[in-house]
XYZ file of C-alpha atoms in Angstrom:
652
model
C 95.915 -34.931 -31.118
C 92.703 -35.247 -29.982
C 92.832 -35.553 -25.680
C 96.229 -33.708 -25.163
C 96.799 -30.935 -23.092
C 98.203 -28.980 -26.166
C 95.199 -28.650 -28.395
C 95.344 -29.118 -32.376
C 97.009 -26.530 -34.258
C 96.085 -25.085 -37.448
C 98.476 -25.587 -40.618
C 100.892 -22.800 -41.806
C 99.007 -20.647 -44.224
C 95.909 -21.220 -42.582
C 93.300 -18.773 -41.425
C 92.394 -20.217 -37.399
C 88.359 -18.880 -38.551
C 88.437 -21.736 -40.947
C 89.109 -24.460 -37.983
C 86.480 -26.978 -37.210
C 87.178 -26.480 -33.524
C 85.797 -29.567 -31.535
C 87.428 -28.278 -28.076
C 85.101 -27.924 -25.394
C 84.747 -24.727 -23.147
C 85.632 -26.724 -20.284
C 89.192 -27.723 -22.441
C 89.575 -23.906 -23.417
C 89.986 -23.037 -19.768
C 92.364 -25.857 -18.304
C 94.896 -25.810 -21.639
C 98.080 -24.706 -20.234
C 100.446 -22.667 -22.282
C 102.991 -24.384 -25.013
C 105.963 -25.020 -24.222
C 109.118 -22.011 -24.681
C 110.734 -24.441 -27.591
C 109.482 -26.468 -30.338
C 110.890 -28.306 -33.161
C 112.499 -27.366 -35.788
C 110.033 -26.778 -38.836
C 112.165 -27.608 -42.116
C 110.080 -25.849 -44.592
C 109.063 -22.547 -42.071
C 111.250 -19.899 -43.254
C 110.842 -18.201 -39.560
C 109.894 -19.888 -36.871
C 107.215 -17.660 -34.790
C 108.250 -16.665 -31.019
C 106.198 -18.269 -28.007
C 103.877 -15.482 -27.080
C 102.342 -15.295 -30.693
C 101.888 -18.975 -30.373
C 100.456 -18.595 -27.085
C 97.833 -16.293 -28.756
C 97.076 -18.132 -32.165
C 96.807 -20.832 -29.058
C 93.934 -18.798 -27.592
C 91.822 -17.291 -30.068
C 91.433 -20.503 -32.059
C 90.010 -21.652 -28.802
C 87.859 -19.330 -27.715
C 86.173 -19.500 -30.972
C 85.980 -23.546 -30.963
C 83.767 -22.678 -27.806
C 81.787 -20.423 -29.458
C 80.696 -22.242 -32.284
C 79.637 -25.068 -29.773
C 77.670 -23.014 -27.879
C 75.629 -21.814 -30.902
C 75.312 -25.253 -31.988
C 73.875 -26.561 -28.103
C 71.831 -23.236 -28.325
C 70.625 -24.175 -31.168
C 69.921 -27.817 -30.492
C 68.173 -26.173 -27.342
C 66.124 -24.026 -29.804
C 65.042 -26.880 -31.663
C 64.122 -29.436 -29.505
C 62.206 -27.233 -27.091
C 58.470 -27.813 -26.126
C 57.727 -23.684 -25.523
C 57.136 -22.855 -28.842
C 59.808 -20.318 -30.254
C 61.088 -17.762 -32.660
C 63.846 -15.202 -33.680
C 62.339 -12.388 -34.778
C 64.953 -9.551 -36.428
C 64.350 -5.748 -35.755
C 61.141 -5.571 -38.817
C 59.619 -8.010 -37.303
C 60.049 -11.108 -39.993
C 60.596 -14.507 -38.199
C 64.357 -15.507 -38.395
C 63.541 -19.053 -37.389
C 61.321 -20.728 -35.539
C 61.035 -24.116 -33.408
C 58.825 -27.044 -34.310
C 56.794 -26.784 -30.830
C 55.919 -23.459 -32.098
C 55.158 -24.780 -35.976
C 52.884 -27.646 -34.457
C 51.120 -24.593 -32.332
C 50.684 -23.205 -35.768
C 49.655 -26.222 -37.820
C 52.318 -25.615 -40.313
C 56.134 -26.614 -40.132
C 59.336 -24.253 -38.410
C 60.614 -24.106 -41.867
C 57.580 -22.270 -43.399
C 57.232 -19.320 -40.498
C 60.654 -18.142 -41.673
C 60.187 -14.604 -43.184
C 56.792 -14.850 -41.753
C 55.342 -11.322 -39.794
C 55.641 -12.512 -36.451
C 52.956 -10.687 -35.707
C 50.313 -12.030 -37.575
C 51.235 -15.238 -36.235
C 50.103 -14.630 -32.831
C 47.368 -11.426 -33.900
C 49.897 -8.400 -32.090
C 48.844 -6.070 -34.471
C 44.680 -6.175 -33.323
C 44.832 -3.482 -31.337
C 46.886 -0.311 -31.133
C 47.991 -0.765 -27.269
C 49.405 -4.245 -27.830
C 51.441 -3.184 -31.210
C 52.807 0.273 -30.287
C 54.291 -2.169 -27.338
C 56.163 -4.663 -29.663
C 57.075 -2.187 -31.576
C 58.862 -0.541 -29.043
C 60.760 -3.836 -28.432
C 61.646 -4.402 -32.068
C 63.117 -0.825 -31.761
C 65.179 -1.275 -28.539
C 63.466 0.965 -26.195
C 61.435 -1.068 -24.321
C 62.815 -4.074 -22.233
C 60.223 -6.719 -22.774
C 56.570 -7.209 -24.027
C 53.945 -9.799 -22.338
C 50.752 -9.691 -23.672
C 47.645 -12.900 -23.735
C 46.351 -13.145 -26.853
C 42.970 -15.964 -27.922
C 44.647 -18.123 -30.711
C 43.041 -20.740 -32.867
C 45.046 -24.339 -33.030
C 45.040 -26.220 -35.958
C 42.544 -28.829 -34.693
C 40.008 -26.599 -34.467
C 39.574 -25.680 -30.482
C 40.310 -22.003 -28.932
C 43.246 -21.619 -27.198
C 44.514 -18.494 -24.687
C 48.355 -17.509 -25.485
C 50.574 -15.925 -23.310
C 52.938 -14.263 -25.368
C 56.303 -12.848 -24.407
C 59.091 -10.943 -26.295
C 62.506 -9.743 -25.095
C 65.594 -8.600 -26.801
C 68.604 -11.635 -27.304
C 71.576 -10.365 -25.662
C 75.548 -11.775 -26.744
C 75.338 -10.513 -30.448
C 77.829 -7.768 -31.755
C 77.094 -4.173 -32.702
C 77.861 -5.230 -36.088
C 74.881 -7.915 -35.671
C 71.248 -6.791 -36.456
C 69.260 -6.245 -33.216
C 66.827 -9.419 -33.049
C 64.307 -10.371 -30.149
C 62.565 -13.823 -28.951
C 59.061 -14.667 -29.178
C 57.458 -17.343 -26.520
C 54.688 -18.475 -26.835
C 53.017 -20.056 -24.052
C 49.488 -21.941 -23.706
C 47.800 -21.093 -20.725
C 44.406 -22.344 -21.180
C 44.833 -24.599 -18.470
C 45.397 -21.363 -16.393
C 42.785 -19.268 -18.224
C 39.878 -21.660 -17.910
C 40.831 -21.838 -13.949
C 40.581 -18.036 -13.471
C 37.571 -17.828 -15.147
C 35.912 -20.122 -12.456
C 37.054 -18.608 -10.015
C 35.981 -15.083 -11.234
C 32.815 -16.732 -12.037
C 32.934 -17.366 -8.198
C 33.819 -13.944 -6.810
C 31.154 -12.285 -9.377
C 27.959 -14.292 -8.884
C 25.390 -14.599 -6.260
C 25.511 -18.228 -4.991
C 22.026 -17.879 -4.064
C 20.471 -16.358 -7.471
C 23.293 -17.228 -9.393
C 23.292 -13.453 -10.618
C 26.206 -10.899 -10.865
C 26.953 -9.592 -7.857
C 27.777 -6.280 -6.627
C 31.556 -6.407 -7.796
C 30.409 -7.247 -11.015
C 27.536 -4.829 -11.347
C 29.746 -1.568 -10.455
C 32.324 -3.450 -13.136
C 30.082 -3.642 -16.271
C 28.206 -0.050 -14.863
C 31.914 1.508 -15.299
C 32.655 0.232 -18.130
C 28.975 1.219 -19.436
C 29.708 5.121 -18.106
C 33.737 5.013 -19.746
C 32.775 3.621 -23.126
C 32.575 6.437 -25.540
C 29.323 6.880 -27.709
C 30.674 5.447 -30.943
C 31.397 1.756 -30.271
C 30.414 -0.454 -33.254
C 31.735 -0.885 -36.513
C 28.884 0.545 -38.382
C 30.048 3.924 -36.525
C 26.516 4.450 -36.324
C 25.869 6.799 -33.126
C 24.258 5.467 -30.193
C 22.069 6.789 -27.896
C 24.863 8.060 -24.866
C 22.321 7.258 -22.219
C 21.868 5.098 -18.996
C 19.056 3.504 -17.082
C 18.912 1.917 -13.974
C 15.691 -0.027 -11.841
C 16.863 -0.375 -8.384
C 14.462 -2.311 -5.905
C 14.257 -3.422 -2.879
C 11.598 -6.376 -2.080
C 9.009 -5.028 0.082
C 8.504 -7.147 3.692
C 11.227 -9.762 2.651
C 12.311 -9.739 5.995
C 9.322 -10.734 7.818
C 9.428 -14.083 5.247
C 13.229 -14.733 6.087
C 12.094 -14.540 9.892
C 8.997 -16.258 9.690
C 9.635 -19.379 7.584
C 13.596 -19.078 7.772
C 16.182 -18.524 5.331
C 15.964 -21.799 3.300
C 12.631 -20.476 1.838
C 13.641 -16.870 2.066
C 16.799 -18.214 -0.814
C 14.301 -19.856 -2.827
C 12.218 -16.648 -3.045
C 15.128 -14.723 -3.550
C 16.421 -17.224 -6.432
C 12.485 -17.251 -7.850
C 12.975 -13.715 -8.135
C 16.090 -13.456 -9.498
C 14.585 -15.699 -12.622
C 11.307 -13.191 -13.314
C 14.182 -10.372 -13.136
C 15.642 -11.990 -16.341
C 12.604 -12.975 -17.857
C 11.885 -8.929 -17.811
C 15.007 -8.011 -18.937
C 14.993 -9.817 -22.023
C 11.039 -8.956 -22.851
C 12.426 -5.445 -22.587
C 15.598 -6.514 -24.760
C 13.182 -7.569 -27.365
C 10.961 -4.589 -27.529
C 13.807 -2.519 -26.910
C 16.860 -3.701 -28.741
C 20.076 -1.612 -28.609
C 22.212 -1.756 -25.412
C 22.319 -4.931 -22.976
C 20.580 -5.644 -19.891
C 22.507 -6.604 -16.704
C 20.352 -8.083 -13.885
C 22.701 -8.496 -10.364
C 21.874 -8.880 -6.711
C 23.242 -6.576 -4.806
C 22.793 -7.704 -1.253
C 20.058 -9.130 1.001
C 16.927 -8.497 -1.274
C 17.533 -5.468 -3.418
C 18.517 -5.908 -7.032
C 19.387 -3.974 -9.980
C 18.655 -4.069 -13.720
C 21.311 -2.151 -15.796
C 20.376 -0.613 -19.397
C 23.260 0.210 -21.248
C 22.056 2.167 -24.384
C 18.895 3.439 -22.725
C 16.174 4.379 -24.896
C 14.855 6.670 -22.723
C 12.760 7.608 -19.649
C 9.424 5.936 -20.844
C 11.544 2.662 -22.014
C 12.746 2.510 -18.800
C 9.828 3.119 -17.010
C 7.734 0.574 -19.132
C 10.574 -1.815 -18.121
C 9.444 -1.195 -13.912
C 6.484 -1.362 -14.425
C 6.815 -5.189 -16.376
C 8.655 -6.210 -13.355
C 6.259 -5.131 -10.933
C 3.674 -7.000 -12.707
C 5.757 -9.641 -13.241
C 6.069 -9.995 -9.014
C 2.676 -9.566 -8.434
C 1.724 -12.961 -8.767
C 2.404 -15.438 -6.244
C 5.297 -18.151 -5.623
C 4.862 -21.447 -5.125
C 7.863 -22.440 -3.076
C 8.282 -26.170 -1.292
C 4.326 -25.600 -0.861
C 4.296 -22.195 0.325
C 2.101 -20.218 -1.512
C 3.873 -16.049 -1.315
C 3.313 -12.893 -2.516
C 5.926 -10.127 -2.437
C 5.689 -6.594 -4.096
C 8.684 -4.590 -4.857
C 9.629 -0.590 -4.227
C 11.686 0.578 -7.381
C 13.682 3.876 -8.259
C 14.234 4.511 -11.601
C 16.853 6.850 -12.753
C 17.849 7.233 -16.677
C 20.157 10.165 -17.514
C 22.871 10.961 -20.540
C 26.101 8.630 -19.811
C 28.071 12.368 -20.497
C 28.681 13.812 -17.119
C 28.100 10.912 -15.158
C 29.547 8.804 -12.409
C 28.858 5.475 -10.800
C 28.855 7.059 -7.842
C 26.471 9.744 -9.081
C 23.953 7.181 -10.535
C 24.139 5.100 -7.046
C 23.179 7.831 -4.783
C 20.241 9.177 -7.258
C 19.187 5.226 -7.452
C 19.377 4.994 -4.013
C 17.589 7.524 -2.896
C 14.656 7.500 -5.393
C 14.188 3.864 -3.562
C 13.865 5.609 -0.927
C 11.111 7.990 -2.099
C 9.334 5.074 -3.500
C 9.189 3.441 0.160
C 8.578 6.721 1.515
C 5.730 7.036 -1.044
C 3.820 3.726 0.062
C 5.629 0.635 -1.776
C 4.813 -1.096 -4.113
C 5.161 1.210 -7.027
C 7.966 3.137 -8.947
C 9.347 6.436 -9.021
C 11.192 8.133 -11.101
C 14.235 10.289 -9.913
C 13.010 13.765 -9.570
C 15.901 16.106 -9.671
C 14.101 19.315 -8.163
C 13.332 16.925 -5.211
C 16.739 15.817 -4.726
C 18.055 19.569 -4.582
C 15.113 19.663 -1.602
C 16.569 16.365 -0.081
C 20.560 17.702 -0.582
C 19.275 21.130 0.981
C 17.620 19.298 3.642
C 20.914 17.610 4.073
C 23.236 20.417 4.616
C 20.529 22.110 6.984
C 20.526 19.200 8.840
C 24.648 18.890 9.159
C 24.697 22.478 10.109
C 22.205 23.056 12.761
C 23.704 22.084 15.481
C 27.290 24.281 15.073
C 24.459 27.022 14.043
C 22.959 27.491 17.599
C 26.373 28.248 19.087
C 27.589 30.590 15.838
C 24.289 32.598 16.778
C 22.806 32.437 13.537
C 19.140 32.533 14.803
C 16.824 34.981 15.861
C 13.561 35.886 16.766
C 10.756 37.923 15.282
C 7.011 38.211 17.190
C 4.078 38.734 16.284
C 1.155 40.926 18.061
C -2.031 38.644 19.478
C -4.501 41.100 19.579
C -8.106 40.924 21.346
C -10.646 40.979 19.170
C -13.030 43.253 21.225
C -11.107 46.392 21.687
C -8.115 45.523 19.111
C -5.495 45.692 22.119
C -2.637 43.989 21.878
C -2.251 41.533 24.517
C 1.004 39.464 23.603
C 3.085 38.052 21.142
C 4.801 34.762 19.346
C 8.012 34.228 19.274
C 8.771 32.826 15.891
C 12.489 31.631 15.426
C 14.653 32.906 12.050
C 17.836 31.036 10.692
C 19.988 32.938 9.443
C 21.647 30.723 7.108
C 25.044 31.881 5.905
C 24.303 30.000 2.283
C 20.307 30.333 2.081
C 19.491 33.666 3.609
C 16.766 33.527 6.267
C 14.521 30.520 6.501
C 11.211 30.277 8.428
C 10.461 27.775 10.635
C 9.314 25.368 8.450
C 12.552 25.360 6.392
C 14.386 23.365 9.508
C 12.175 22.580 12.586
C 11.041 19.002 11.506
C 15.158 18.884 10.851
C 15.707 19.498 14.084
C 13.001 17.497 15.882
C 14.105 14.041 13.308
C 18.046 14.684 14.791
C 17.418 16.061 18.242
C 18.513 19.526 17.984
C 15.246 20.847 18.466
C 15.945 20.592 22.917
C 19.075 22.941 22.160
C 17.421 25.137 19.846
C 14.174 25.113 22.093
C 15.942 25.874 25.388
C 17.806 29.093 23.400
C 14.341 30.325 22.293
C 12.242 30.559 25.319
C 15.222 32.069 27.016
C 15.524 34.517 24.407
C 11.944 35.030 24.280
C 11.201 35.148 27.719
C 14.446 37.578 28.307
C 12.566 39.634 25.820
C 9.297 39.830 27.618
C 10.823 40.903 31.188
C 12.788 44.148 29.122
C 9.263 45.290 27.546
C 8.136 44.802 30.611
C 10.567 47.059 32.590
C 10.879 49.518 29.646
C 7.445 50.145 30.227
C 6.760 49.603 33.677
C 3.015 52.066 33.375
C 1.513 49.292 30.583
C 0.099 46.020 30.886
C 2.438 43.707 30.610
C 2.621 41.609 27.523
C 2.558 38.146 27.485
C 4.614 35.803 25.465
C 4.026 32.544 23.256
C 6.434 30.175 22.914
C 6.322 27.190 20.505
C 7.323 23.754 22.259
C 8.516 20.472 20.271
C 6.975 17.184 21.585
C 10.294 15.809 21.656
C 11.276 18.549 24.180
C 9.058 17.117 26.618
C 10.323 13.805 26.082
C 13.923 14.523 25.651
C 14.590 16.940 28.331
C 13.877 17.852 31.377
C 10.778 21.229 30.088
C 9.708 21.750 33.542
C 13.032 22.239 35.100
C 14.278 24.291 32.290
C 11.213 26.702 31.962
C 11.598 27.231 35.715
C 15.043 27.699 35.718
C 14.585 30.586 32.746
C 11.450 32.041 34.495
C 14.176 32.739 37.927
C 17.068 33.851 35.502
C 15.120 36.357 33.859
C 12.212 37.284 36.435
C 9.478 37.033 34.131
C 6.087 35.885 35.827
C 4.795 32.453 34.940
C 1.416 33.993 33.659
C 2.970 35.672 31.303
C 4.520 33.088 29.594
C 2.442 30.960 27.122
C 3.923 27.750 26.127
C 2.301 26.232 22.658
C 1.959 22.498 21.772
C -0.111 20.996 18.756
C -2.898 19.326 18.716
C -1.315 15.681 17.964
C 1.317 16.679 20.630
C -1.124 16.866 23.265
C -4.049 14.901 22.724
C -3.426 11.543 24.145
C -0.417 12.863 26.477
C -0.160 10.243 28.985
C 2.767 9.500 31.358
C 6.019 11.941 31.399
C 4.317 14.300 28.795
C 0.786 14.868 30.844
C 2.647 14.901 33.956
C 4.966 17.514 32.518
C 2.039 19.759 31.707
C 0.362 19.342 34.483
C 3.696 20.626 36.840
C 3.664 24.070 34.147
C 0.223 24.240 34.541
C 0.584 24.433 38.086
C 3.662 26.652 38.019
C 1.048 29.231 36.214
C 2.053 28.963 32.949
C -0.473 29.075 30.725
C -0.881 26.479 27.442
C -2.011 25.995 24.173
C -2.916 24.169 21.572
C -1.635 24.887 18.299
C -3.511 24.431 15.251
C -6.770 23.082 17.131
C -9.582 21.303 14.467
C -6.439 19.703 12.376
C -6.059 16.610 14.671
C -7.837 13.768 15.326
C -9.477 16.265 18.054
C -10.038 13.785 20.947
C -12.335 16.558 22.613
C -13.105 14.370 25.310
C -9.173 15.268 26.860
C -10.506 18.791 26.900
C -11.389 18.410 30.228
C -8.724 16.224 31.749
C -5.859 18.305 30.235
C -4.149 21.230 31.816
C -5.393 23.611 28.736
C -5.344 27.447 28.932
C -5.912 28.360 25.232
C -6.759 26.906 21.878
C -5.891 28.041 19.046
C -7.959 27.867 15.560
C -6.017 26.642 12.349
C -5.883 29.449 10.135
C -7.949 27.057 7.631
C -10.914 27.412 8.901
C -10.554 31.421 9.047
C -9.708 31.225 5.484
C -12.702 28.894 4.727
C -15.227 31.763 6.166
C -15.203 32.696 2.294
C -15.254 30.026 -0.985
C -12.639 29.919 -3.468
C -13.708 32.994 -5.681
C -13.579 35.165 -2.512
C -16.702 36.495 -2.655
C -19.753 34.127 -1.342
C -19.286 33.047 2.323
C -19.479 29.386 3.526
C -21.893 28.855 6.461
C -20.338 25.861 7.119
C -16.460 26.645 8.234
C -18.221 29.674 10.110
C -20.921 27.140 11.757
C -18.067 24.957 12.711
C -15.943 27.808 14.169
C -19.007 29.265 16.572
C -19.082 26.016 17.772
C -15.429 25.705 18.995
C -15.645 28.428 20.168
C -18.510 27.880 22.263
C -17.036 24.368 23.410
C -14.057 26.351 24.452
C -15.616 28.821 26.601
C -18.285 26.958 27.976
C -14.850 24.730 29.574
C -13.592 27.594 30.174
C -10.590 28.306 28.029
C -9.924 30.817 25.333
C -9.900 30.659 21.676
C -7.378 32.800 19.968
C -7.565 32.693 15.654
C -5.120 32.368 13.540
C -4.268 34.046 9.742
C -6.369 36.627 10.308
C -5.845 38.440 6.899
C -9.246 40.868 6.120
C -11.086 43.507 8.332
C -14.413 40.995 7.207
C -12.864 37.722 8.591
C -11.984 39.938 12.188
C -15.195 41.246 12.199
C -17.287 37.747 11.462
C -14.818 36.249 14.474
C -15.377 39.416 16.876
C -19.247 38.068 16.410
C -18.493 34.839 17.130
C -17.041 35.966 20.443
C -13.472 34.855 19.358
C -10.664 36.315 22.146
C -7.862 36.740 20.239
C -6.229 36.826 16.981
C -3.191 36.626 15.134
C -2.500 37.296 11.574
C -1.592 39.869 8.594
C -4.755 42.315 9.350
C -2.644 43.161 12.816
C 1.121 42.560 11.780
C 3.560 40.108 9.769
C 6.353 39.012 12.710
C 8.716 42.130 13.488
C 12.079 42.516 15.398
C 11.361 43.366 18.964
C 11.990 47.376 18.452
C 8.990 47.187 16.439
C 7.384 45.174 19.255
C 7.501 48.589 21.659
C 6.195 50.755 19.133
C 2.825 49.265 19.193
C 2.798 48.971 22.853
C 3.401 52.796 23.290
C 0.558 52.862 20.525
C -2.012 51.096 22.341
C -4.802 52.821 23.834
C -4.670 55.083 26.563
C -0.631 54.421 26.351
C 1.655 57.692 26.884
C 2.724 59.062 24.169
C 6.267 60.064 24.117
């Protein structure tokens, strides 16, 4: 029957499950239906009607099609090169493929009942297994994991292993899933190049940067307990950062070929260090990277401490003191290095960074060559500093600064002839700082012509309503503090003139003060500047006189009105213990003094604390003076007080 259009039929009494169907699923679908009438069957008692046939017709060959696609599926199975296996819902290997028993060193047969699992290590860690468990169960979709496998002949090879559920069985049917396993050690050993690549320095042939902040997070999220001793480790960091000292000047000088070799020279007394240290040291690893141009980092997981890693800077600073022989160039380098070791609890790559970072700064900043350790009382200086800094400019226009003065007295007669302006912040987070707390802040950024120009307006405003408050005194004069970079940065002369007409204050009676290192050796814009106040009749001085270089011989080419003694050598007229006087700072003082006068300016002193130290400069034949013994800096209501207190004043 075999070839007909009718397809074989199954003999009376027998069950169509029992058929040996050899009818292809191609046959299934093009048999056309049997025909109405048949035969007459002698020994069939009844003879069945034409739509049972019809059925019987199509359910013996539906399952002839079914049994040939298990057996191609399984010929499929077998004679595939991915190795294989059926795995049922506990996880015990239904069957397996030879490509997968060769993979194994063993034979299909003998993985049957096998843990699938333990044939390609799932169960190592808890990730991996909770996620093929969660196939086995049904409620996840699929599983892909890459797992290191040993072959049979001996070499290591990387796995990638997948498992999904197998679809087509019947609810009645234990759920069962596939297992691939694929070898991808081709693929593996590729990737690892190129990551080798993208994480090294070509030039040192270090870990880069990308690397660095890789192994440094892993280092910060690995908790404390790590080994399988469970012994506790240490929970701290360390970190050298440097920076080569005057690399730059090498690249430029004898070009970058050279500048390479130093850099890869380097780079090789780096690791030398690191693994001296690793041997005195032993615990955590060492990580040595470049990362960029010529700064480098070592890395200290496990840190023994501050003085390990301090020992550890100063080995490589010893280590780059002595000289490199490079394609017969003879160099020396040094190195700046910050050093910052802290508990891993608590901190951040980030966090580590910026306190590396700027401790190499400090160690510039401190002279180079040398080490320093992160100090975290001057950071909160340096973060202070910072926020002053970002908030000084918005502050002038919020109005958050005033002005206090303080009295400049004459020494003779104990008059008051003037006053300094000295400028108050009025910081909404830090409460009021003094001058020092943000001036150098805003000469470094600029803000000091802004500031500046709102302070002798302020000031000089201030002088002109004493002045017409009381009209029967003699009129006060005011000092005014003046930032180099105002002279160089804006236009002083216009703007004092400008504020002299919008407030009507007299020229005399403003005083405009400089230091010493500000106006010694004022040539060009700056001397010419002066020079146009000076004529204007506005009187200047120089702030903090003796504390300079003191070029005296500008004395007489400057436009100079006043000088004014450092408070030092006031303090000085008396040693430490307070009670035996020093001839010396008091020789020294008579002598400015006399310089002063005999060019014909005026000598006002500053700190001024005792009744002793007035009366020692009243000798001297000191003018003025300005300190504690008179008055601290008060608001201007205070101001009018002692002007309706001087001598001879009215008395209200």
């Amino acid at each position: 029957m075999s070839g007909t259009s009718e397809g074989p039929r199954a003999p009376a009494g027998t069950s169509p499950d029992a058929v040996d169907t050899t009818v292809t699923e191609r046959h299934t679908e093009r048999a056309p239906a049997p025909p109405a009438t048949r035969p007459a069957q002698p020994q069939v008692s009844a003879q069945p009607s034409a739509s049972a046939s019809a059925s019987a017709q199509a359910s013996w060959s539906a399952a002839d099609a079914a049994a040939t696609e298990l057996r191609d599926h399984r010929a499929a199975f077998n004679a595939a090169t991915l190795p294989m296996a059926v795995v049922d819902g506990r996880g015990h290997v239904v069957r397996a493929n030879d490509a997968l028993g060769a993979l194994l060193g063993t034979t299909a047969g003998a993985l049957a009942d096998r843990q699938a699992c333990e044939l390609v290590d799932l169960a190592s860690d808890d990730r991996t297994w909770l996620a093929y468990r969660e196939v086995l169960q049904g409620r996840r979709s699929r599983f892909r994991c890459t797992r290191r496998l040993k072959h049979p002949d001996g070499r290591t090879l990387w796995a990638e292993v997948t498992v999904v559920p197998m679809t087509g069985t019947s609810a009645a049917e234990p759920a069962r899933v596939l297992l691939t396993v694929a070898d991808i050690s081709d693929r593996r050993e590729l990737q690892d190049r190129l990551r080798h690549l993208q994480m090294h320095d070509p030039v040192t042939r270090l870990p880069n940067r990308t690397l660095f902040f890789e192994r440094l997070s892993v280092a910060l999220e690995t908790p404390p307990y790590q080994d399988d001793s469970m012994l506790p480790r240490h929970g701290r960091i360390g970190l050298c950062y440097l920076d080569l000292d005057g690399f730059k000047a090498i690249n430029d000088t004898l070009g970058h070929r050279i500048g390479d070799r130093l850099l890869a020279a380097v780079a090789g007394r780096l690791n030398d260090c690191a693994e001296s240290d690793a041997s005195r040291n032993p615990g955590g690893s060492r990580l040595v990277a470049r990362m960029g141009g010529d700064e480098f980092a070592i890395l200290v997981e496990d840190s023994g401490g501050t003085e390990a890693l301090t020992e550890l800077a100063r080995s490589v600073l010893a280590a780059l003191q002595h000289p490199f022989d490079l394609a017969g160039q003879r160099l020396s380098v040094s190195a700046s290095i910050g050093v910052v070791e802290r508990p891993v609890a608590g901190t951040s790559p980030t966090g580590l960074m910026q306190a590396a970072d700027t401790t190499l700064y400090w160690a510039k900043a401190d002279g180079r060559a040398r080490w320093t350790l992160f100090d975290p009382e001057r950071n909160a200086h340096r973060m202070t500093r910072q926020a002053l800094s970002s908030t000084l400019r918005p502050a002038v226009e919020r109005g958050e600064f005033t002005l206090e003065y303080q009295p400049l007295v004459g020494m003779a007669d104990g008059v008051v002839r003037g006053v300094e302006a000295l400028v108050r912040w009025n910081h909404p987070q830090f409460g009021v700082l003094s001058p020092n707390r943000f001036v150098g802040i805003a000469e470094e950024d600029g803000s000091i012509v802004q500031l500046g120009r709102w302070v002798l307006r302020t000031a000089c405003r201030q002088a002109r309503r004493w002045q017409l408050d009381h009209p029967d005194e003699p009129a006060l004069f005011i000092s005014v503090n003046v930032a180099v970079r105002q002279v160089w940065d804006s236009d002083l002369v216009a703007d004092v003139a400008q504020i002299l007409n919008e407030t009507g204050l007299d020229p005399g009676l403003l005083q405009l003060e400089l230091t010493e290192s500000a106006v010694m050796g004022s040539g060009g814009r700056p001397l010419r500047a002066l020079q146009a106040l000076s004529d204007m009749g506005v009187r200047i001085a120089i702030d903090d006189f003796g504390t300079g270089y003191s070029n005296l011989a500008y004395l007489s080419r400057l436009p100079v009105s006043v000088l004014k003694l450092d408070g030092a050598f006031v303090k000085g007229f008396r040693y430490e213990d307070g009670t035996h006087p020093s001839p010396a700072d008091e020789t020294i003082v008579e002598a400015m003094v006399q310089l002063a006068h005999r060019l014909g300016l005026t000598v006002t002193a500053e700190c001024v604390e005792t009744a002793g130290q007035a009366e020692r400069l009243r000798r001297i034949g000191c003018d003025t003076g300005q300190g504690w013994l008179y008055s601290r800096a008060v608001a201007p209501e205070l101001i009018a007080a002692l002007i309706t207190a001087r001598p001879g004043a009215e008395q209200d």
